[in-house]
Short mmCIF file of the N, C-alpha and C atoms (twelve columns), coordinates in Angstrom:
data_MODEL
# 
_entry.id   MODEL 
# 
loop_
_atom_site.group_PDB 
_atom_site.id 
_atom_site.type_symbol 
_atom_site.label_atom_id 
_atom_site.label_alt_id 
_atom_site.label_comp_id 
_atom_site.label_asym_id 
_atom_site.label_seq_id 
_atom_site.Cartn_x 
_atom_site.Cartn_y 
_atom_site.Cartn_z 
_atom_site.pdbx_PDB_model_num 
ATOM 1   N N  . MET A 1   -5.564 14.915  31.707  1 
ATOM 2   C CA . MET A 1   -5.583 15.096  30.265  1 
ATOM 3   C C  . MET A 1   -5.489 13.720  29.615  1 
ATOM 4   N N  . LYS A 2   -6.389 13.430  28.706  1 
ATOM 5   C CA . LYS A 2   -6.407 12.134  28.029  1 
ATOM 6   C C  . LYS A 2   -5.535 12.180  26.781  1 
ATOM 7   N N  . ALA A 3   -4.886 11.059  26.523  1 
ATOM 8   C CA . ALA A 3   -4.075 10.951  25.310  1 
ATOM 9   C C  . ALA A 3   -4.995 10.777  24.113  1 
ATOM 10  N N  . ASP A 4   -4.585 11.314  23.013  1 
ATOM 11  C CA . ASP A 4   -5.331 11.084  21.783  1 
ATOM 12  C C  . ASP A 4   -4.425 10.358  20.792  1 
ATOM 13  N N  . ALA A 5   -4.976 9.997   19.664  1 
ATOM 14  C CA . ALA A 5   -4.220 9.237   18.663  1 
ATOM 15  C C  . ALA A 5   -2.973 9.999   18.224  1 
ATOM 16  N N  . HIS A 6   -3.048 11.310  18.176  1 
ATOM 17  C CA . HIS A 6   -1.898 12.107  17.750  1 
ATOM 18  C C  . HIS A 6   -0.744 11.975  18.748  1 
ATOM 19  N N  . MET A 7   -1.094 11.875  20.017  1 
ATOM 20  C CA . MET A 7   -0.074 11.735  21.045  1 
ATOM 21  C C  . MET A 7   0.642  10.396  20.902  1 
ATOM 22  N N  . LEU A 8   -0.127 9.333   20.705  1 
ATOM 23  C CA . LEU A 8   0.479  8.011   20.536  1 
ATOM 24  C C  . LEU A 8   1.217  7.920   19.211  1 
ATOM 25  N N  . ARG A 9   0.631  8.498   18.191  1 
ATOM 26  C CA . ARG A 9   1.235  8.454   16.851  1 
ATOM 27  C C  . ARG A 9   2.604  9.126   16.858  1 
ATOM 28  N N  . ALA A 10  2.753  10.164  17.667  1 
ATOM 29  C CA . ALA A 10  4.028  10.872  17.731  1 
ATOM 30  C C  . ALA A 10  5.142  9.983   18.280  1 
ATOM 31  N N  . LEU A 11  4.781  8.946   19.014  1 
ATOM 32  C CA . LEU A 11  5.771  8.031   19.575  1 
ATOM 33  C C  . LEU A 11  6.211  6.962   18.574  1 
ATOM 34  N N  . LEU A 12  5.512  6.852   17.456  1 
ATOM 35  C CA . LEU A 12  5.787  5.801   16.476  1 
ATOM 36  C C  . LEU A 12  6.249  6.404   15.152  1 
ATOM 37  N N  . SER A 13  7.189  5.740   14.518  1 
ATOM 38  C CA . SER A 13  7.641  6.186   13.193  1 
ATOM 39  C C  . SER A 13  6.715  5.605   12.126  1 
ATOM 40  N N  . ASP A 14  6.885  6.041   10.890  1 
ATOM 41  C CA . ASP A 14  6.105  5.484   9.782   1 
ATOM 42  C C  . ASP A 14  6.400  3.999   9.606   1 
ATOM 43  N N  . ASP A 15  7.661  3.609   9.824   1 
ATOM 44  C CA . ASP A 15  8.021  2.190   9.745   1 
ATOM 45  C C  . ASP A 15  7.287  1.381   10.811  1 
ATOM 46  N N  . ASP A 16  7.178  1.963   12.018  1 
ATOM 47  C CA . ASP A 16  6.422  1.291   13.076  1 
ATOM 48  C C  . ASP A 16  4.967  1.099   12.659  1 
ATOM 49  N N  . MET A 17  4.374  2.135   12.091  1 
ATOM 50  C CA . MET A 17  2.975  2.061   11.667  1 
ATOM 51  C C  . MET A 17  2.789  0.987   10.596  1 
ATOM 52  N N  . GLN A 18  3.724  0.899   9.672   1 
ATOM 53  C CA . GLN A 18  3.642  -0.118  8.625   1 
ATOM 54  C C  . GLN A 18  3.764  -1.507  9.245   1 
ATOM 55  N N  . ALA A 19  4.686  -1.678  10.173  1 
ATOM 56  C CA . ALA A 19  4.876  -2.970  10.825  1 
ATOM 57  C C  . ALA A 19  3.630  -3.371  11.621  1 
ATOM 58  N N  . ILE A 20  2.995  -2.414  12.262  1 
ATOM 59  C CA . ILE A 20  1.756  -2.693  12.994  1 
ATOM 60  C C  . ILE A 20  0.676  -3.158  12.025  1 
ATOM 61  N N  . ALA A 21  0.525  -2.464  10.914  1 
ATOM 62  C CA . ALA A 21  -0.501 -2.814  9.935   1 
ATOM 63  C C  . ALA A 21  -0.261 -4.194  9.337   1 
ATOM 64  N N  . GLU A 22  1.004  -4.582  9.212   1 
ATOM 65  C CA . GLU A 22  1.344  -5.871  8.615   1 
ATOM 66  C C  . GLU A 22  1.499  -6.981  9.653   1 
ATOM 67  N N  . ASN A 23  1.190  -6.688  10.915  1 
ATOM 68  C CA . ASN A 23  1.285  -7.672  11.998  1 
ATOM 69  C C  . ASN A 23  2.671  -8.304  12.090  1 
ATOM 70  N N  . CYS A 24  3.700  -7.489  11.984  1 
ATOM 71  C CA . CYS A 24  5.072  -7.989  12.072  1 
ATOM 72  C C  . CYS A 24  5.373  -8.440  13.498  1 
ATOM 73  N N  . PRO A 25  6.257  -9.456  13.641  1 
ATOM 74  C CA . PRO A 25  6.642  -9.898  14.986  1 
ATOM 75  C C  . PRO A 25  7.245  -8.738  15.775  1 
ATOM 76  N N  . GLY A 26  6.909  -8.677  17.042  1 
ATOM 77  C CA . GLY A 26  7.410  -7.609  17.895  1 
ATOM 78  C C  . GLY A 26  6.504  -6.390  17.914  1 
ATOM 79  N N  . TYR A 27  5.522  -6.354  17.040  1 
ATOM 80  C CA . TYR A 27  4.590  -5.232  16.988  1 
ATOM 81  C C  . TYR A 27  3.186  -5.693  17.351  1 
ATOM 82  N N  . ASP A 28  3.125  -6.728  18.182  1 
ATOM 83  C CA . ASP A 28  1.810  -7.208  18.579  1 
ATOM 84  C C  . ASP A 28  1.229  -6.274  19.636  1 
ATOM 85  N N  . ARG A 29  -0.024 -6.427  19.865  1 
ATOM 86  C CA . ARG A 29  -0.792 -5.557  20.742  1 
ATOM 87  C C  . ARG A 29  -0.219 -5.493  22.162  1 
ATOM 88  N N  . ALA A 30  0.129  -6.641  22.718  1 
ATOM 89  C CA . ALA A 30  0.615  -6.672  24.098  1 
ATOM 90  C C  . ALA A 30  1.936  -5.919  24.237  1 
ATOM 91  N N  . ARG A 31  2.859  -6.122  23.311  1 
ATOM 92  C CA . ARG A 31  4.158  -5.436  23.392  1 
ATOM 93  C C  . ARG A 31  4.006  -3.932  23.219  1 
ATOM 94  N N  . LEU A 32  3.141  -3.526  22.304  1 
ATOM 95  C CA . LEU A 32  2.939  -2.091  22.115  1 
ATOM 96  C C  . LEU A 32  2.283  -1.469  23.347  1 
ATOM 97  N N  . ALA A 33  1.337  -2.170  23.927  1 
ATOM 98  C CA . ALA A 33  0.701  -1.660  25.147  1 
ATOM 99  C C  . ALA A 33  1.747  -1.525  26.253  1 
ATOM 100 N N  . ASP A 34  2.631  -2.533  26.374  1 
ATOM 101 C CA . ASP A 34  3.712  -2.445  27.370  1 
ATOM 102 C C  . ASP A 34  4.621  -1.251  27.089  1 
ATOM 103 N N  . TYR A 35  4.902  -1.013  25.806  1 
ATOM 104 C CA . TYR A 35  5.750  0.123   25.421  1 
ATOM 105 C C  . TYR A 35  5.107  1.443   25.843  1 
ATOM 106 N N  . PHE A 36  3.822  1.589   25.573  1 
ATOM 107 C CA . PHE A 36  3.153  2.829   25.936  1 
ATOM 108 C C  . PHE A 36  3.070  2.983   27.455  1 
ATOM 109 N N  . ARG A 37  2.871  1.886   28.158  1 
ATOM 110 C CA . ARG A 37  2.856  1.965   29.626  1 
ATOM 111 C C  . ARG A 37  4.230  2.387   30.160  1 
ATOM 112 N N  . LEU A 38  5.279  1.862   29.547  1 
ATOM 113 C CA . LEU A 38  6.634  2.241   29.944  1 
ATOM 114 C C  . LEU A 38  6.866  3.731   29.684  1 
ATOM 115 N N  . MET A 39  6.378  4.214   28.540  1 
ATOM 116 C CA . MET A 39  6.508  5.648   28.247  1 
ATOM 117 C C  . MET A 39  5.772  6.467   29.301  1 
ATOM 118 N N  . GLU A 40  4.608  5.999   29.715  1 
ATOM 119 C CA . GLU A 40  3.831  6.697   30.738  1 
ATOM 120 C C  . GLU A 40  4.588  6.686   32.066  1 
ATOM 121 N N  . ALA A 41  5.212  5.554   32.386  1 
ATOM 122 C CA . ALA A 41  5.966  5.447   33.637  1 
ATOM 123 C C  . ALA A 41  7.174  6.379   33.651  1 
ATOM 124 N N  . HIS A 42  7.685  6.714   32.475  1 
ATOM 125 C CA . HIS A 42  8.836  7.610   32.392  1 
ATOM 126 C C  . HIS A 42  8.440  9.062   32.126  1 
ATOM 127 N N  . GLY A 43  7.217  9.417   32.489  1 
ATOM 128 C CA . GLY A 43  6.823  10.809  32.443  1 
ATOM 129 C C  . GLY A 43  5.997  11.240  31.246  1 
ATOM 130 N N  . LYS A 44  5.676  10.346  30.343  1 
ATOM 131 C CA . LYS A 44  4.801  10.709  29.215  1 
ATOM 132 C C  . LYS A 44  3.373  10.359  29.616  1 
ATOM 133 N N  . PRO A 45  2.540  11.355  29.895  1 
ATOM 134 C CA . PRO A 45  1.183  11.064  30.364  1 
ATOM 135 C C  . PRO A 45  0.299  10.507  29.246  1 
ATOM 136 N N  . LEU A 46  0.013  9.214   29.353  1 
ATOM 137 C CA . LEU A 46  -0.864 8.559   28.387  1 
ATOM 138 C C  . LEU A 46  -2.005 7.897   29.154  1 
ATOM 139 N N  . HIS A 47  -3.189 8.024   28.647  1 
ATOM 140 C CA . HIS A 47  -4.348 7.429   29.292  1 
ATOM 141 C C  . HIS A 47  -5.106 6.589   28.278  1 
ATOM 142 N N  . ASP A 48  -5.756 5.582   28.762  1 
ATOM 143 C CA . ASP A 48  -6.573 4.691   27.937  1 
ATOM 144 C C  . ASP A 48  -5.769 4.166   26.747  1 
ATOM 145 N N  . VAL A 49  -4.636 3.575   27.055  1 
ATOM 146 C CA . VAL A 49  -3.703 3.101   26.039  1 
ATOM 147 C C  . VAL A 49  -4.349 2.076   25.120  1 
ATOM 148 N N  . GLU A 50  -5.108 1.157   25.666  1 
ATOM 149 C CA . GLU A 50  -5.730 0.102   24.846  1 
ATOM 150 C C  . GLU A 50  -6.652 0.699   23.776  1 
ATOM 151 N N  . HIS A 51  -7.429 1.698   24.155  1 
ATOM 152 C CA . HIS A 51  -8.343 2.331   23.194  1 
ATOM 153 C C  . HIS A 51  -7.565 2.976   22.051  1 
ATOM 154 N N  . HIS A 52  -6.543 3.716   22.373  1 
ATOM 155 C CA . HIS A 52  -5.768 4.401   21.343  1 
ATOM 156 C C  . HIS A 52  -4.973 3.419   20.495  1 
ATOM 157 N N  . LEU A 53  -4.478 2.372   21.122  1 
ATOM 158 C CA . LEU A 53  -3.760 1.345   20.376  1 
ATOM 159 C C  . LEU A 53  -4.695 0.663   19.377  1 
ATOM 160 N N  . THR A 54  -5.897 0.371   19.811  1 
ATOM 161 C CA . THR A 54  -6.894 -0.226  18.916  1 
ATOM 162 C C  . THR A 54  -7.172 0.694   17.733  1 
ATOM 163 N N  . GLN A 55  -7.306 1.978   17.985  1 
ATOM 164 C CA . GLN A 55  -7.557 2.948   16.912  1 
ATOM 165 C C  . GLN A 55  -6.399 2.986   15.925  1 
ATOM 166 N N  . LEU A 56  -5.172 2.978   16.433  1 
ATOM 167 C CA . LEU A 56  -3.999 3.009   15.561  1 
ATOM 168 C C  . LEU A 56  -3.932 1.759   14.690  1 
ATOM 169 N N  . VAL A 57  -4.193 0.617   15.277  1 
ATOM 170 C CA . VAL A 57  -4.164 -0.632  14.515  1 
ATOM 171 C C  . VAL A 57  -5.252 -0.617  13.448  1 
ATOM 172 N N  . ARG A 58  -6.440 -0.149  13.788  1 
ATOM 173 C CA . ARG A 58  -7.535 -0.064  12.805  1 
ATOM 174 C C  . ARG A 58  -7.167 0.859   11.645  1 
ATOM 175 N N  . GLN A 59  -6.577 2.000   11.968  1 
ATOM 176 C CA . GLN A 59  -6.185 2.934   10.911  1 
ATOM 177 C C  . GLN A 59  -5.136 2.314   9.996   1 
ATOM 178 N N  . GLY A 60  -4.146 1.649   10.583  1 
ATOM 179 C CA . GLY A 60  -3.107 1.000   9.791   1 
ATOM 180 C C  . GLY A 60  -3.669 -0.113  8.933   1 
ATOM 181 N N  . THR A 61  -4.578 -0.899  9.484   1 
ATOM 182 C CA . THR A 61  -5.198 -1.995  8.742   1 
ATOM 183 C C  . THR A 61  -6.048 -1.446  7.611   1 
ATOM 184 N N  . ALA A 62  -6.814 -0.402  7.867   1 
ATOM 185 C CA . ALA A 62  -7.644 0.194   6.819   1 
ATOM 186 C C  . ALA A 62  -6.775 0.749   5.695   1 
ATOM 187 N N  . ARG A 63  -5.677 1.381   6.055   1 
ATOM 188 C CA . ARG A 63  -4.766 1.928   5.050   1 
ATOM 189 C C  . ARG A 63  -4.161 0.794   4.215   1 
ATOM 190 N N  . ASN A 64  -3.799 -0.299  4.881   1 
ATOM 191 C CA . ASN A 64  -3.239 -1.453  4.174   1 
ATOM 192 C C  . ASN A 64  -4.255 -2.065  3.215   1 
ATOM 193 N N  . ARG A 65  -5.492 -2.184  3.658   1 
ATOM 194 C CA . ARG A 65  -6.553 -2.737  2.789   1 
ATOM 195 C C  . ARG A 65  -6.765 -1.854  1.572   1 
ATOM 196 N N  . GLN A 66  -6.752 -0.544  1.787   1 
ATOM 197 C CA . GLN A 66  -6.944 0.376   0.670   1 
ATOM 198 C C  . GLN A 66  -5.804 0.238   -0.341  1 
ATOM 199 N N  . LYS A 67  -4.571 0.129   0.140   1 
ATOM 200 C CA . LYS A 67  -3.427 -0.038  -0.756  1 
ATOM 201 C C  . LYS A 67  -3.525 -1.354  -1.518  1 
ATOM 202 N N  . ALA A 68  -3.958 -2.404  -0.846  1 
ATOM 203 C CA . ALA A 68  -4.105 -3.710  -1.499  1 
ATOM 204 C C  . ALA A 68  -5.184 -3.645  -2.574  1 
ATOM 205 N N  . ARG A 69  -6.281 -2.969  -2.274  1 
ATOM 206 C CA . ARG A 69  -7.377 -2.833  -3.243  1 
ATOM 207 C C  . ARG A 69  -6.906 -2.033  -4.466  1 
ATOM 208 N N  . GLN A 70  -6.179 -0.952  -4.230  1 
ATOM 209 C CA . GLN A 70  -5.660 -0.149  -5.333  1 
ATOM 210 C C  . GLN A 70  -4.672 -0.951  -6.171  1 
ATOM 211 N N  . GLY A 71  -3.823 -1.732  -5.513  1 
ATOM 212 C CA . GLY A 71  -2.863 -2.567  -6.229  1 
ATOM 213 C C  . GLY A 71  -3.556 -3.598  -7.100  1 
ATOM 214 N N  . LYS A 72  -4.624 -4.181  -6.575  1 
ATOM 215 C CA . LYS A 72  -5.377 -5.182  -7.336  1 
ATOM 216 C C  . LYS A 72  -6.035 -4.540  -8.562  1 
ATOM 217 N N  . GLU A 73  -6.597 -3.353  -8.377  1 
ATOM 218 C CA . GLU A 73  -7.223 -2.650  -9.504  1 
ATOM 219 C C  . GLU A 73  -6.193 -2.306  -10.576 1 
ATOM 220 N N  . LEU A 74  -5.014 -1.856  -10.149 1 
ATOM 221 C CA . LEU A 74  -3.956 -1.529  -11.113 1 
ATOM 222 C C  . LEU A 74  -3.485 -2.774  -11.851 1 
ATOM 223 N N  . GLU A 75  -3.381 -3.882  -11.137 1 
ATOM 224 C CA . GLU A 75  -2.964 -5.125  -11.790 1 
ATOM 225 C C  . GLU A 75  -4.004 -5.599  -12.797 1 
ATOM 226 N N  . GLN A 76  -5.288 -5.476  -12.465 1 
ATOM 227 C CA . GLN A 76  -6.342 -5.869  -13.396 1 
ATOM 228 C C  . GLN A 76  -6.302 -5.001  -14.652 1 
ATOM 229 N N  . ALA A 77  -6.058 -3.709  -14.484 1 
ATOM 230 C CA . ALA A 77  -5.958 -2.807  -15.639 1 
ATOM 231 C C  . ALA A 77  -4.757 -3.174  -16.491 1 
ATOM 232 N N  . TRP A 78  -3.641 -3.506  -15.849 1 
ATOM 233 C CA . TRP A 78  -2.442 -3.908  -16.583 1 
ATOM 234 C C  . TRP A 78  -2.688 -5.190  -17.364 1 
ATOM 235 N N  . ARG A 79  -3.304 -6.170  -16.735 1 
ATOM 236 C CA . ARG A 79  -3.568 -7.441  -17.417 1 
ATOM 237 C C  . ARG A 79  -4.500 -7.254  -18.620 1 
ATOM 238 N N  . ALA A 80  -5.525 -6.428  -18.465 1 
ATOM 239 C CA . ALA A 80  -6.453 -6.173  -19.566 1 
ATOM 240 C C  . ALA A 80  -5.736 -5.475  -20.724 1 
ATOM 241 N N  . ALA A 81  -4.889 -4.495  -20.412 1 
ATOM 242 C CA . ALA A 81  -4.144 -3.783  -21.458 1 
ATOM 243 C C  . ALA A 81  -3.157 -4.730  -22.139 1 
ATOM 244 N N  . HIS A 82  -2.530 -5.584  -21.374 1 
ATOM 245 C CA . HIS A 82  -1.583 -6.564  -21.917 1 
ATOM 246 C C  . HIS A 82  -2.291 -7.511  -22.874 1 
ATOM 247 N N  . GLU A 83  -3.445 -8.015  -22.456 1 
ATOM 248 C CA . GLU A 83  -4.201 -8.943  -23.301 1 
ATOM 249 C C  . GLU A 83  -4.672 -8.270  -24.589 1 
ATOM 250 N N  . SER A 84  -5.161 -7.049  -24.487 1 
ATOM 251 C CA . SER A 84  -5.613 -6.323  -25.685 1 
ATOM 252 C C  . SER A 84  -4.456 -6.108  -26.658 1 
ATOM 253 N N  . PHE A 85  -3.309 -5.702  -26.138 1 
ATOM 254 C CA . PHE A 85  -2.139 -5.472  -26.982 1 
ATOM 255 C C  . PHE A 85  -1.694 -6.770  -27.657 1 
ATOM 256 N N  . LEU A 86  -1.572 -7.838  -26.889 1 
ATOM 257 C CA . LEU A 86  -1.132 -9.106  -27.476 1 
ATOM 258 C C  . LEU A 86  -2.121 -9.642  -28.500 1 
ATOM 259 N N  . ASN A 87  -3.409 -9.568  -28.194 1 
ATOM 260 C CA . ASN A 87  -4.416 -10.051 -29.146 1 
ATOM 261 C C  . ASN A 87  -4.317 -9.290  -30.460 1 
ATOM 262 N N  . HIS A 88  -4.115 -7.995  -30.391 1 
ATOM 263 C CA . HIS A 88  -4.005 -7.198  -31.612 1 
ATOM 264 C C  . HIS A 88  -2.696 -7.517  -32.348 1 
ATOM 265 N N  . ALA A 89  -1.586 -7.481  -31.628 1 
ATOM 266 C CA . ALA A 89  -0.274 -7.658  -32.263 1 
ATOM 267 C C  . ALA A 89  -0.146 -9.026  -32.927 1 
ATOM 268 N N  . MET A 90  -0.746 -10.050 -32.355 1 
ATOM 269 C CA . MET A 90  -0.659 -11.390 -32.940 1 
ATOM 270 C C  . MET A 90  -1.526 -11.530 -34.192 1 
ATOM 271 N N  . ALA A 91  -2.607 -10.785 -34.262 1 
ATOM 272 C CA . ALA A 91  -3.533 -10.921 -35.389 1 
ATOM 273 C C  . ALA A 91  -3.286 -9.906  -36.500 1 
ATOM 274 N N  . CYS A 92  -2.622 -8.815  -36.200 1 
ATOM 275 C CA . CYS A 92  -2.456 -7.736  -37.177 1 
ATOM 276 C C  . CYS A 92  -1.262 -8.031  -38.094 1 
ATOM 277 N N  . PRO A 93  -1.486 -8.035  -39.414 1 
ATOM 278 C CA . PRO A 93  -0.385 -8.300  -40.334 1 
ATOM 279 C C  . PRO A 93  0.630  -7.143  -40.397 1 
ATOM 280 N N  . ALA A 94  0.247  -5.947  -39.995 1 
ATOM 281 C CA . ALA A 94  1.153  -4.797  -40.057 1 
ATOM 282 C C  . ALA A 94  2.062  -4.702  -38.829 1 
ATOM 283 N N  . CYS A 95  1.678  -5.359  -37.743 1 
ATOM 284 C CA . CYS A 95  2.466  -5.287  -36.507 1 
ATOM 285 C C  . CYS A 95  3.526  -6.390  -36.493 1 
ATOM 286 N N  . ASN A 96  4.750  -6.004  -36.112 1 
ATOM 287 C CA . ASN A 96  5.841  -6.953  -35.979 1 
ATOM 288 C C  . ASN A 96  6.590  -6.599  -34.699 1 
ATOM 289 N N  . ALA A 97  6.207  -7.268  -33.604 1 
ATOM 290 C CA . ALA A 97  6.759  -6.944  -32.283 1 
ATOM 291 C C  . ALA A 97  8.273  -7.126  -32.195 1 
ATOM 292 N N  . PRO A 98  8.851  -8.214  -32.732 1 
ATOM 293 C CA . PRO A 98  10.308 -8.360  -32.608 1 
ATOM 294 C C  . PRO A 98  11.090 -7.207  -33.238 1 
ATOM 295 N N  . GLN A 99  10.527 -6.607  -34.264 1 
ATOM 296 C CA . GLN A 99  11.199 -5.479  -34.911 1 
ATOM 297 C C  . GLN A 99  10.720 -4.137  -34.375 1 
ATOM 298 N N  . GLY A 100 9.781  -4.176  -33.438 1 
ATOM 299 C CA . GLY A 100 9.275  -2.938  -32.854 1 
ATOM 300 C C  . GLY A 100 8.464  -2.111  -33.834 1 
ATOM 301 N N  . ARG A 101 7.792  -2.771  -34.732 1 
ATOM 302 C CA . ARG A 101 6.996  -2.080  -35.756 1 
ATOM 303 C C  . ARG A 101 5.520  -2.375  -35.502 1 
ATOM 304 N N  . TYR A 102 4.736  -1.303  -35.388 1 
ATOM 305 C CA . TYR A 102 3.316  -1.451  -35.075 1 
ATOM 306 C C  . TYR A 102 2.499  -0.500  -35.932 1 
ATOM 307 N N  . CYS A 103 1.267  -0.942  -36.225 1 
ATOM 308 C CA . CYS A 103 0.331  -0.041  -36.901 1 
ATOM 309 C C  . CYS A 103 -0.135 1.000   -35.877 1 
ATOM 310 N N  . TYR A 104 -0.945 1.941   -36.308 1 
ATOM 311 C CA . TYR A 104 -1.401 2.998   -35.412 1 
ATOM 312 C C  . TYR A 104 -2.120 2.422   -34.194 1 
ATOM 313 N N  . THR A 105 -3.029 1.485   -34.425 1 
ATOM 314 C CA . THR A 105 -3.781 0.876   -33.325 1 
ATOM 315 C C  . THR A 105 -2.844 0.075   -32.421 1 
ATOM 316 N N  . GLY A 106 -1.935 -0.688  -33.020 1 
ATOM 317 C CA . GLY A 106 -0.978 -1.483  -32.239 1 
ATOM 318 C C  . GLY A 106 -0.088 -0.597  -31.378 1 
ATOM 319 N N  . ALA A 107 0.350  0.518   -31.936 1 
ATOM 320 C CA . ALA A 107 1.201  1.442   -31.178 1 
ATOM 321 C C  . ALA A 107 0.428  2.043   -29.999 1 
ATOM 322 N N  . ALA A 108 -0.835 2.391   -30.232 1 
ATOM 323 C CA . ALA A 108 -1.663 2.959   -29.161 1 
ATOM 324 C C  . ALA A 108 -1.894 1.921   -28.061 1 
ATOM 325 N N  . LEU A 109 -2.169 0.671   -28.449 1 
ATOM 326 C CA . LEU A 109 -2.378 -0.387  -27.464 1 
ATOM 327 C C  . LEU A 109 -1.081 -0.675  -26.684 1 
ATOM 328 N N  . ARG A 110 0.049  -0.611  -27.368 1 
ATOM 329 C CA . ARG A 110 1.335  -0.837  -26.706 1 
ATOM 330 C C  . ARG A 110 1.614  0.273   -25.688 1 
ATOM 331 N N  . ARG A 111 1.342  1.527   -26.057 1 
ATOM 332 C CA . ARG A 111 1.523  2.644   -25.113 1 
ATOM 333 C C  . ARG A 111 0.616  2.467   -23.889 1 
ATOM 334 N N  . ALA A 112 -0.633 2.077   -24.141 1 
ATOM 335 C CA . ALA A 112 -1.570 1.875   -23.026 1 
ATOM 336 C C  . ALA A 112 -1.091 0.742   -22.115 1 
ATOM 337 N N  . TYR A 113 -0.590 -0.307  -22.729 1 
ATOM 338 C CA . TYR A 113 -0.056 -1.441  -21.956 1 
ATOM 339 C C  . TYR A 113 1.146  -1.010  -21.121 1 
ATOM 340 N N  . LEU A 114 2.101  -0.309  -21.715 1 
ATOM 341 C CA . LEU A 114 3.291  0.131   -20.984 1 
ATOM 342 C C  . LEU A 114 2.931  1.097   -19.854 1 
ATOM 343 N N  . GLN A 115 1.978  1.981   -20.116 1 
ATOM 344 C CA . GLN A 115 1.544  2.927   -19.078 1 
ATOM 345 C C  . GLN A 115 0.887  2.177   -17.919 1 
ATOM 346 N N  . ALA A 116 0.036  1.212   -18.238 1 
ATOM 347 C CA . ALA A 116 -0.622 0.430   -17.179 1 
ATOM 348 C C  . ALA A 116 0.418  -0.363  -16.383 1 
ATOM 349 N N  . TYR A 117 1.414  -0.888  -17.067 1 
ATOM 350 C CA . TYR A 117 2.474  -1.646  -16.387 1 
ATOM 351 C C  . TYR A 117 3.276  -0.732  -15.455 1 
ATOM 352 N N  . GLN A 118 3.613  0.451   -15.926 1 
ATOM 353 C CA . GLN A 118 4.364  1.391   -15.088 1 
ATOM 354 C C  . GLN A 118 3.555  1.821   -13.872 1 
ATOM 355 N N  . ASN A 119 2.239  1.953   -14.039 1 
ATOM 356 C CA . ASN A 119 1.385  2.325   -12.903 1 
ATOM 357 C C  . ASN A 119 1.404  1.277   -11.804 1 
ATOM 358 N N  . THR A 120 1.549  -0.004  -12.175 1 
ATOM 359 C CA . THR A 120 1.575  -1.054  -11.167 1 
ATOM 360 C C  . THR A 120 2.907  -1.070  -10.433 1 
ATOM 361 N N  . ASP A 121 3.934  -0.465  -11.024 1 
ATOM 362 C CA . ASP A 121 5.279  -0.493  -10.451 1 
ATOM 363 C C  . ASP A 121 5.621  0.776   -9.673  1 
ATOM 364 N N  . GLN A 122 4.660  1.688   -9.524  1 
ATOM 365 C CA . GLN A 122 4.911  2.941   -8.814  1 
ATOM 366 C C  . GLN A 122 5.027  2.679   -7.326  1 
ATOM 367 N N  . PRO A 123 5.915  3.381   -6.632  1 
ATOM 368 C CA . PRO A 123 6.001  3.220   -5.180  1 
ATOM 369 C C  . PRO A 123 4.728  3.716   -4.515  1 
ATOM 370 N N  . GLU A 124 4.345  3.035   -3.420  1 
ATOM 371 C CA . GLU A 124 3.132  3.414   -2.709  1 
ATOM 372 C C  . GLU A 124 3.361  4.708   -1.954  1 
ATOM 373 N N  . GLN A 125 2.291  5.477   -1.859  1 
ATOM 374 C CA . GLN A 125 2.401  6.763   -1.167  1 
ATOM 375 C C  . GLN A 125 1.594  6.752   0.090   1 
# 
C-alpha cells in the first residue's frame, strides 16, 4: 500500500505545515525525510517519502504565495483608500479631522479607509 499526501499530512500539525512553507530551520527536506523514514521504521508504512514530501512542500509554498498575494492586494487597497481620504480631507473646507467632523463625502471616504485598514489587519485563515 502506497502512502498518500493525507497519510503524511496526518503526521504533521498545522504549525509544522506553516514552518515547512516558511523554510524554518529544522524543517528542511532532509530532516523531514529522516522523520518519515523513522516513522516507517516504527511501524507506520510509508512509501515514496520523497515524492510525498515534495508534494507537501509545494502545497505549503503555493498556499504561502497565495496569502502573500492577497496581503499585497489588501495593502494596495488600503493605501489607495488612505490617499483618497487624505486628499479629500486636506482640500475640503467642511472637513476637520482633528475635531472628527467630515462632510458626507469625507465621512464616506473615512469609512472606506477604516474598512480597508481593518481588512489588512484580519488574521489569516
